CSV table of C-alpha atoms in Angstrom, one decimal:
chain,number,residue,atom,x,y,z
J,1,MET,CA,-7.2,-0.2,-21.7
J,2,GLY,CA,-9.0,-3.5,-21.3
J,3,VAL,CA,-5.7,-5.4,-21.6
J,4,ASN,CA,-4.5,-3.8,-18.4
J,5,THR,CA,-7.1,-5.1,-16.0
J,6,LEU,CA,-4.9,-7.8,-14.5
J,7,VAL,CA,-1.9,-5.6,-14.5
J,8,LEU,CA,0.3,-7.2,-11.8
J,9,LEU,CA,-1.0,-10.7,-12.1
J,10,LEU,CA,-0.2,-11.5,-15.7
J,11,LEU,CA,3.5,-11.3,-16.4
J,12,SER,CA,5.6,-12.5,-19.3
J,13,GLY,CA,5.4,-16.3,-19.4
J,14,TRP,CA,2.8,-16.4,-16.7
J,15,VAL,CA,-0.9,-16.6,-17.6
J,16,VAL,CA,-3.5,-16.3,-14.9
J,17,HIS,CA,-7.3,-16.6,-15.6
J,18,HIS,CA,-9.7,-13.9,-14.4
J,19,SER,CA,-11.2,-16.5,-12.1
J,20,LEU,CA,-8.2,-17.4,-9.9
J,21,GLY,CA,-9.9,-19.8,-7.5
J,22,THR,CA,-9.5,-19.8,-3.8
J,23,PRO,CA,-6.0,-20.2,-2.5
J,24,PRO,CA,-6.1,-23.7,-1.0
J,25,THR,CA,-5.2,-24.3,2.7
J,26,SER,CA,-2.0,-26.1,1.8
J,27,VAL,CA,-0.4,-24.4,-1.2
J,28,PRO,CA,2.6,-25.5,-3.2
J,29,PRO,CA,5.5,-23.1,-3.5
J,30,ALA,CA,5.0,-19.9,-5.4
J,31,GLY,CA,5.6,-20.4,-9.1
J,32,THR,CA,3.7,-23.8,-9.1
J,33,SER,CA,0.6,-24.3,-11.2
J,34,VAL,CA,-2.4,-25.4,-9.2
J,35,THR,CA,-5.9,-26.6,-9.9
J,36,GLY,CA,-8.9,-25.5,-7.9
J,37,ASP,CA,-8.6,-28.6,-5.7
J,38,GLY,CA,-5.0,-27.6,-4.8
J,39,SER,CA,-3.2,-30.2,-6.8
J,40,ALA,CA,0.0,-29.1,-8.6
J,41,ASP,CA,-1.4,-29.8,-12.1
J,42,GLY,CA,-3.6,-27.0,-13.4
J,43,ALA,CA,-4.1,-23.7,-15.1
J,44,THR,CA,-3.7,-21.3,-12.2
J,45,ARG,CA,-0.2,-20.5,-11.3
J,46,ILE,CA,0.9,-18.7,-8.1
J,47,PRO,CA,3.2,-15.8,-9.0
J,48,THR,CA,6.4,-15.1,-7.0
J,49,LYS,CA,7.1,-11.9,-5.2
J,50,GLN,CA,9.8,-11.1,-7.8
J,51,GLU,CA,7.3,-11.6,-10.7
J,52,VAL,CA,4.8,-9.2,-9.2
J,53,MET,CA,7.5,-6.6,-8.4
J,54,SER,CA,9.1,-6.8,-11.9
J,55,ALA,CA,5.8,-6.2,-13.8
J,56,LYS,CA,6.5,-3.4,-16.3
J,57,GLY,CA,4.1,-0.4,-16.2
J,58,TYR,CA,2.3,1.7,-13.7
J,59,ARG,CA,0.2,0.6,-10.8
J,60,PHE,CA,-3.2,2.1,-10.2
J,61,GLY,CA,-4.3,1.3,-6.7
J,62,LEU,CA,-7.6,1.9,-4.9
J,63,SER,CA,-8.3,2.3,-1.2
J,64,ALA,CA,-12.1,2.5,-0.5
J,65,PRO,CA,-14.4,1.6,2.4
J,66,GLN,CA,-15.3,-1.9,1.3
J,67,VAL,CA,-12.1,-2.8,-0.4
J,68,PRO,CA,-11.3,-5.6,-1.1
J,69,TRP,CA,-14.6,-7.2,-0.2
J,70,SER,CA,-17.1,-5.4,-2.4
J,71,LYS,CA,-16.9,-6.2,-6.1
J,72,ALA,CA,-19.7,-3.7,-6.7
J,73,GLU,CA,-17.7,-0.9,-5.1
J,74,ILE,CA,-14.6,-1.8,-7.1
J,75,ASP,CA,-16.6,-2.2,-10.3
J,76,ALA,CA,-18.1,1.2,-9.8
J,77,VAL,CA,-14.8,3.0,-9.4
J,78,ALA,CA,-13.3,1.0,-12.4
J,79,ALA,CA,-16.2,2.1,-14.6
J,80,LYS,CA,-15.6,5.7,-13.7
J,81,ALA,CA,-11.8,5.4,-14.2
J,82,GLY,CA,-12.1,3.4,-17.4
J,83,VAL,CA,-9.6,0.8,-16.1
J,84,ARG,CA,-9.6,-1.6,-13.2
J,85,PRO,CA,-7.3,-1.0,-10.2
J,86,ASN,CA,-4.4,-3.5,-10.1
J,87,LEU,CA,-3.7,-2.8,-6.4
J,88,LEU,CA,-6.3,-2.9,-3.6
J,89,GLN,CA,-5.3,-1.4,-0.3
J,90,TYR,CA,-7.0,-2.1,3.0
J,91,PHE,CA,-6.2,-1.5,6.7
J,92,VAL,CA,-5.5,-4.1,9.4
J,93,LYS,CA,-5.0,-3.3,13.1
J,94,TRP,CA,-2.9,-5.4,15.5
J,95,THR,CA,-6.1,-6.6,17.1
J,96,GLU,CA,-7.0,-8.3,13.9
J,97,GLU,CA,-5.6,-11.5,12.4
J,98,PHE,CA,-4.4,-12.0,8.8
J,99,ARG,CA,-7.2,-13.0,6.5
J,100,PRO,CA,-6.4,-15.2,3.5
J,101,ASP,CA,-9.9,-14.6,2.2
J,102,ALA,CA,-9.1,-10.9,1.9
J,103,VAL,CA,-6.1,-11.8,-0.3
J,104,ASP,CA,-8.3,-14.1,-2.3
J,105,ALA,CA,-10.9,-11.3,-2.7
J,106,ALA,CA,-8.2,-8.9,-4.1
J,107,TYR,CA,-6.8,-11.5,-6.5
J,108,ARG,CA,-10.3,-12.3,-7.8
J,109,GLN,CA,-10.6,-8.7,-8.7
J,110,GLY,CA,-7.3,-8.8,-10.7
J,111,ALA,CA,-5.4,-6.9,-8.1
J,112,VAL,CA,-2.5,-7.5,-5.7
J,113,PRO,CA,-3.5,-6.8,-2.1
J,114,VAL,CA,-1.7,-4.0,-0.2
J,115,VAL,CA,-2.2,-4.5,3.6
J,116,SER,CA,-1.7,-1.3,5.6
J,117,TRP,CA,-0.7,-3.0,8.9
J,118,GLU,CA,-1.1,-0.7,11.9
J,119,PRO,CA,0.4,-1.5,15.3
J,120,TRP,CA,-2.4,-0.2,17.4
J,121,SER,CA,-6.0,-1.1,18.5
J,122,GLY,CA,-7.7,1.9,16.9
J,123,GLY,CA,-10.3,3.6,19.0
J,124,LYS,CA,-10.5,7.2,20.2
J,125,ASP,CA,-7.0,7.7,21.4
J,126,ARG,CA,-5.2,7.8,18.1
J,127,VAL,CA,-1.9,9.2,19.3
J,128,ASN,CA,-0.9,7.4,22.5
J,129,GLN,CA,-1.3,3.6,22.9
J,130,PRO,CA,1.5,2.4,25.3
J,131,ASP,CA,0.5,-1.2,24.8
J,132,TYR,CA,2.0,-0.9,21.3
J,133,ALA,CA,5.0,1.2,22.2
J,134,LEU,CA,7.9,0.6,19.8
J,135,ARG,CA,10.1,-0.7,22.7
J,136,ARG,CA,7.5,-3.4,23.4
J,137,ILE,CA,7.7,-4.5,19.8
J,138,ILE,CA,11.5,-4.5,19.9
J,139,ALA,CA,11.4,-6.5,23.1
J,140,GLY,CA,9.3,-9.2,21.5
J,141,GLU,CA,6.2,-8.7,23.6
J,142,HIS,CA,4.1,-9.0,20.5
J,143,ASP,CA,6.0,-11.8,18.9
J,144,GLU,CA,3.2,-14.4,19.4
J,145,TYR,CA,0.9,-12.3,17.3
J,146,LEU,CA,3.7,-11.5,14.8
J,147,VAL,CA,4.6,-15.2,14.3
J,148,ARG,CA,0.9,-16.1,13.9
J,149,PHE,CA,0.4,-13.3,11.3
J,150,ALA,CA,3.6,-14.1,9.4
J,151,THR,CA,2.9,-17.8,9.3
J,152,ALA,CA,-0.6,-17.2,7.9
J,153,VAL,CA,0.9,-14.9,5.2
J,154,ARG,CA,3.5,-17.6,4.4
J,155,ASP,CA,1.0,-20.4,4.3
J,156,GLN,CA,-1.4,-18.8,1.8
J,157,ARG,CA,1.6,-18.2,-0.6
J,158,TRP,CA,0.2,-15.4,-2.7
J,159,PRO,CA,2.3,-12.3,-2.8
J,160,VAL,CA,1.1,-9.6,-0.4
J,161,ALA,CA,2.4,-6.0,-0.2
J,162,LEU,CA,2.7,-5.0,3.5
J,163,ARG,CA,2.7,-1.3,4.4
J,164,PHE,CA,3.8,-1.5,8.0
J,165,ALA,CA,3.4,1.5,10.4
J,166,HIS,CA,2.9,4.2,7.7
J,167,GLU,CA,3.3,8.0,8.1
J,168,MET,CA,5.9,7.3,10.9
J,169,ASN,CA,7.4,10.8,10.4
J,170,GLY,CA,4.2,12.4,11.6
J,171,ASN,CA,2.9,12.8,15.1
J,172,TRP,CA,-0.6,11.7,14.6
J,173,TYR,CA,-0.2,7.9,15.1
J,174,PRO,CA,1.0,6.1,18.2
J,175,TRP,CA,4.0,4.5,16.5
J,176,SER,CA,5.5,7.9,15.9
J,177,GLU,CA,8.7,8.4,17.8
J,178,LYS,CA,7.0,11.4,19.5
J,179,ARG,CA,4.1,9.3,20.9
J,180,SER,CA,3.4,6.4,23.3
J,181,GLY,CA,6.7,7.0,25.1
J,182,ASN,CA,8.7,6.1,22.0
J,183,ARG,CA,12.2,7.3,21.6
J,184,PRO,CA,14.5,8.3,18.6
J,185,GLY,CA,15.9,5.2,16.8
J,186,GLU,CA,13.2,2.9,18.0
J,187,TYR,CA,11.1,2.9,14.8
J,188,VAL,CA,13.9,1.4,12.7
J,189,LYS,CA,14.6,-1.2,15.4
J,190,ALA,CA,10.9,-2.1,15.6
J,191,TRP,CA,10.6,-2.4,11.8
J,192,ARG,CA,13.7,-4.6,11.6
J,193,HIS,CA,12.4,-6.8,14.4
J,194,VAL,CA,9.0,-7.3,12.6
J,195,HIS,CA,10.8,-8.0,9.3
J,196,ASP,CA,13.1,-10.5,11.1
J,197,VAL,CA,10.1,-12.4,12.5
J,198,PHE,CA,8.7,-12.8,8.9
J,199,SER,CA,12.1,-14.0,7.7
J,200,LYS,CA,12.4,-16.6,10.5
J,201,VAL,CA,9.1,-18.2,9.6
J,202,GLY,CA,9.8,-18.1,5.9
J,203,ALA,CA,7.3,-15.5,4.8
J,204,THR,CA,9.2,-14.6,1.7
J,205,ASN,CA,6.1,-13.6,-0.3
J,206,VAL,CA,5.9,-10.1,1.3
J,207,ILE,CA,6.6,-6.9,-0.6
J,208,TRP,CA,7.7,-4.6,2.2
J,209,ILE,CA,6.6,-0.9,1.7
J,210,TRP,CA,8.0,1.8,3.9
J,211,SER,CA,5.7,4.8,3.5
J,212,PRO,CA,6.3,8.2,5.2
J,213,ASN,CA,4.0,11.2,4.9
J,214,ILE,CA,5.1,14.1,2.7
J,215,ILE,CA,7.2,16.5,4.7
J,216,ARG,CA,4.9,19.5,4.3
J,217,PRO,CA,3.4,19.2,7.9
J,218,VAL,CA,6.7,17.9,9.4
J,219,PRO,CA,9.6,19.5,7.6
J,220,ASN,CA,12.1,19.1,10.3
J,221,VAL,CA,11.7,15.4,10.9
J,222,SER,CA,14.6,13.4,9.3
J,223,LEU,CA,13.3,10.7,6.9
J,224,LYS,CA,16.7,9.1,6.7
J,225,ALA,CA,16.8,8.5,10.4
J,226,LEU,CA,13.5,6.6,10.1
J,227,TYR,CA,14.6,4.4,7.2
J,228,PRO,CA,15.2,0.7,8.0
J,229,GLY,CA,17.6,0.3,5.1
J,230,ASP,CA,17.3,-1.2,1.6
J,231,LYS,CA,17.9,-4.7,3.1
J,232,TYR,CA,14.5,-4.4,4.9
J,233,VAL,CA,12.5,-2.5,2.2
J,234,ASP,CA,11.3,-3.5,-1.3
J,235,TRP,CA,9.3,-0.4,-2.2
J,236,ILE,CA,9.3,3.0,-0.6
J,237,GLY,CA,6.0,4.8,-0.4
J,238,MET,CA,4.7,8.3,0.1
J,239,VAL,CA,1.4,9.7,1.5
J,240,GLY,CA,0.3,13.1,0.2
J,241,TYR,CA,-3.0,14.9,-0.5
J,242,SER,CA,-3.5,18.0,-2.5
J,243,THR,CA,-5.2,20.7,-0.4
J,244,SER,CA,-4.2,23.7,-2.5
J,245,GLU,CA,-1.4,22.5,-4.8
J,246,ARG,CA,-2.1,22.6,-8.5
J,247,THR,CA,0.7,20.3,-9.6
J,248,ALA,CA,1.9,16.9,-8.5
J,249,ALA,CA,5.5,18.2,-8.4
J,250,ALA,CA,4.6,20.8,-5.8
J,251,LEU,CA,3.0,18.2,-3.6
J,252,PHE,CA,5.5,15.3,-4.0
J,253,GLU,CA,8.9,16.5,-5.1
J,254,PRO,CA,10.1,18.2,-1.9
J,255,THR,CA,9.7,14.8,-0.2
J,256,LEU,CA,11.0,12.8,-3.1
J,257,ARG,CA,14.3,14.8,-3.2
J,258,LYS,CA,14.8,13.9,0.5
J,259,LEU,CA,14.1,10.2,-0.2
J,260,ARG,CA,16.4,10.0,-3.2
J,261,ALA,CA,19.3,11.2,-1.0
J,262,PHE,CA,19.4,7.8,0.7
J,263,THR,CA,17.6,5.2,-1.4
J,264,ASP,CA,16.8,4.4,-5.0
J,265,ARG,CA,14.0,1.9,-4.2
J,266,PRO,CA,11.0,2.2,-6.5
J,267,LEU,CA,8.4,4.5,-5.1
J,268,LEU,CA,4.6,3.9,-4.9
J,269,ILE,CA,2.4,6.8,-3.8
J,270,THR,CA,0.4,4.8,-1.2
J,271,GLU,CA,-2.3,7.4,-0.5
J,272,THR,CA,-3.3,10.4,-2.6
J,273,ALA,CA,-6.3,12.4,-3.7
J,274,SER,CA,-7.4,16.0,-3.9
J,275,GLU,CA,-10.1,17.9,-2.1
J,276,PRO,CA,-12.8,19.8,-4.1
J,277,GLY,CA,-11.7,23.3,-5.1
J,278,SER,CA,-10.4,25.3,-8.0
J,279,PHE,CA,-7.1,23.4,-7.8
J,280,ARG,CA,-8.6,19.9,-8.0
J,281,LEU,CA,-9.0,19.6,-11.8
J,282,PRO,CA,-5.5,20.9,-12.7
J,283,TRP,CA,-3.9,18.8,-10.0
J,284,ILE,CA,-5.6,15.6,-11.3
J,285,ARG,CA,-4.6,16.4,-14.9
J,286,ASP,CA,-1.1,17.1,-13.9
J,287,LEU,CA,-0.8,14.0,-11.7
J,288,PHE,CA,-0.8,11.7,-14.7
J,289,VAL,CA,1.6,13.9,-16.7
J,290,TRP,CA,4.0,13.9,-13.8
J,291,LEU,CA,3.8,10.1,-13.4
J,292,ALA,CA,4.6,9.6,-17.0
J,293,ASP,CA,7.8,11.6,-16.6
J,294,ARG,CA,9.0,9.8,-13.5
J,295,THR,CA,10.6,6.4,-14.2
J,296,ASP,CA,11.3,5.9,-10.5
J,297,VAL,CA,7.6,6.2,-9.4
J,298,ILE,CA,5.7,3.1,-10.2
J,299,GLY,CA,2.2,4.3,-9.5
J,300,PHE,CA,-0.3,5.5,-6.9
J,301,VAL,CA,-3.2,4.5,-4.7
J,302,TRP,CA,-6.3,6.7,-4.8
J,303,PHE,CA,-8.0,7.3,-1.4
J,304,GLU,CA,-11.7,7.1,-2.3
J,305,TYR,CA,-13.1,8.1,1.0
J,306,ASP,CA,-15.3,11.0,2.4
J,307,GLN,CA,-15.9,12.2,5.9
J,308,VAL,CA,-18.7,9.7,6.5
J,309,ASP,CA,-16.4,6.8,5.8
J,310,GLY,CA,-13.5,8.1,7.9
J,311,GLY,CA,-11.7,10.4,5.5
J,312,SER,CA,-10.5,13.8,6.7
J,313,GLY,CA,-12.2,15.3,3.7
J,314,ASP,CA,-14.1,14.3,0.6
J,315,TRP,CA,-11.4,12.7,-1.4
J,316,ARG,CA,-13.6,11.0,-3.9
J,317,PHE,CA,-13.1,11.7,-7.6
J,318,THR,CA,-16.1,9.6,-8.6
J,319,THR,CA,-18.8,12.0,-7.4
J,320,ASP,CA,-17.6,14.9,-9.6
J,321,ALA,CA,-18.2,14.5,-13.3
J,322,LYS,CA,-15.4,16.9,-14.3
J,323,ALA,CA,-13.0,15.1,-12.0
J,324,VAL,CA,-14.1,11.7,-13.4
J,325,GLU,CA,-13.3,13.0,-16.9
J,326,ALA,CA,-9.9,14.4,-15.9
J,327,PHE,CA,-9.0,11.1,-14.1
J,328,ARG,CA,-10.2,8.9,-16.9
J,329,THR,CA,-8.4,10.9,-19.6
J,330,GLY,CA,-5.2,11.0,-17.6
J,331,ILE,CA,-5.0,7.4,-16.7
J,332,ALA,CA,-5.8,6.3,-20.2
J,333,LYS,CA,-2.4,7.8,-21.3
J,334,LEU,CA,-0.4,5.9,-18.7
J,335,PRO,CA,1.3,2.7,-19.9
J,336,LEU,CA,-0.1,0.2,-17.4
J,337,ALA,CA,1.6,-3.2,-17.2
J,338,PRO,CA,0.3,-5.2,-20.2
J,339,THR,CA,-1.4,-8.5,-20.2
J,340,PRO,CA,0.7,-10.9,-22.2
J,341,SER,CA,-1.1,-12.9,-25.0
């Protein structure tokens, strides 16, 4: 599996070294070769968004407390999994600026960064934050921040996957249409407004991920009503954790059937894991079998957190020897995107 370690970064006709070098302050357009000093005459080539998206094979993503900063943490998970993750997902609140050094840290690890971008300030009140109400986003009250963020994304040039306002069909985040004084129809308008700001500043290096939660806790919420449309979305996502299910189909397919009724965009499972229990090992084993049978699902992001680090449970596979064996055996059978010679 060693050939798969730079899964999304090495595409046909595009060779990138393991040491990618820091993206310079002023970067030539994507697709241009650059040297470490930023001149357009070197061995490191910035991929385009389309090249990253068209990579053939599955994505193995990791979300963990020190991602993308800690090489040691990523190395430790990779050693247990038997393969390096090719996506690294981390969380950014709207009180935080875009950090090009986070993108650089991800690419140095051979992974494309996935930014879970959350329109709130965090803190104790996790469900009502009127300062970030959807109507305020729609009205442009946050545009100064949006323009600044989008411009920074554009200027560093490297492709970035942006998972904006995830799990919008739930009622546990302030951007839910049931919270913060929000109203039906406002989520789509807010999404399109944010997307339009990025388009206006020329931030075309963004892979837009729309990522609802599985419908299990909210079966009566319409996913279609919350979908911004294929024009505004590159990949759809799904968040789902096994708490008793023994198969991936039982966990994911009720939601997937709903999604496929209105979009055929490629699907990335943007958060998943399984709690300890008798169902954990069969579920992990089945996850990889199920993925191999789904041509419309491009991969998954494992949520490697426990309660101490902010998880709702102990979702780590790396602390259980049998889970490690099941994970390692399963992912070894997935055809991850190859490294061209």
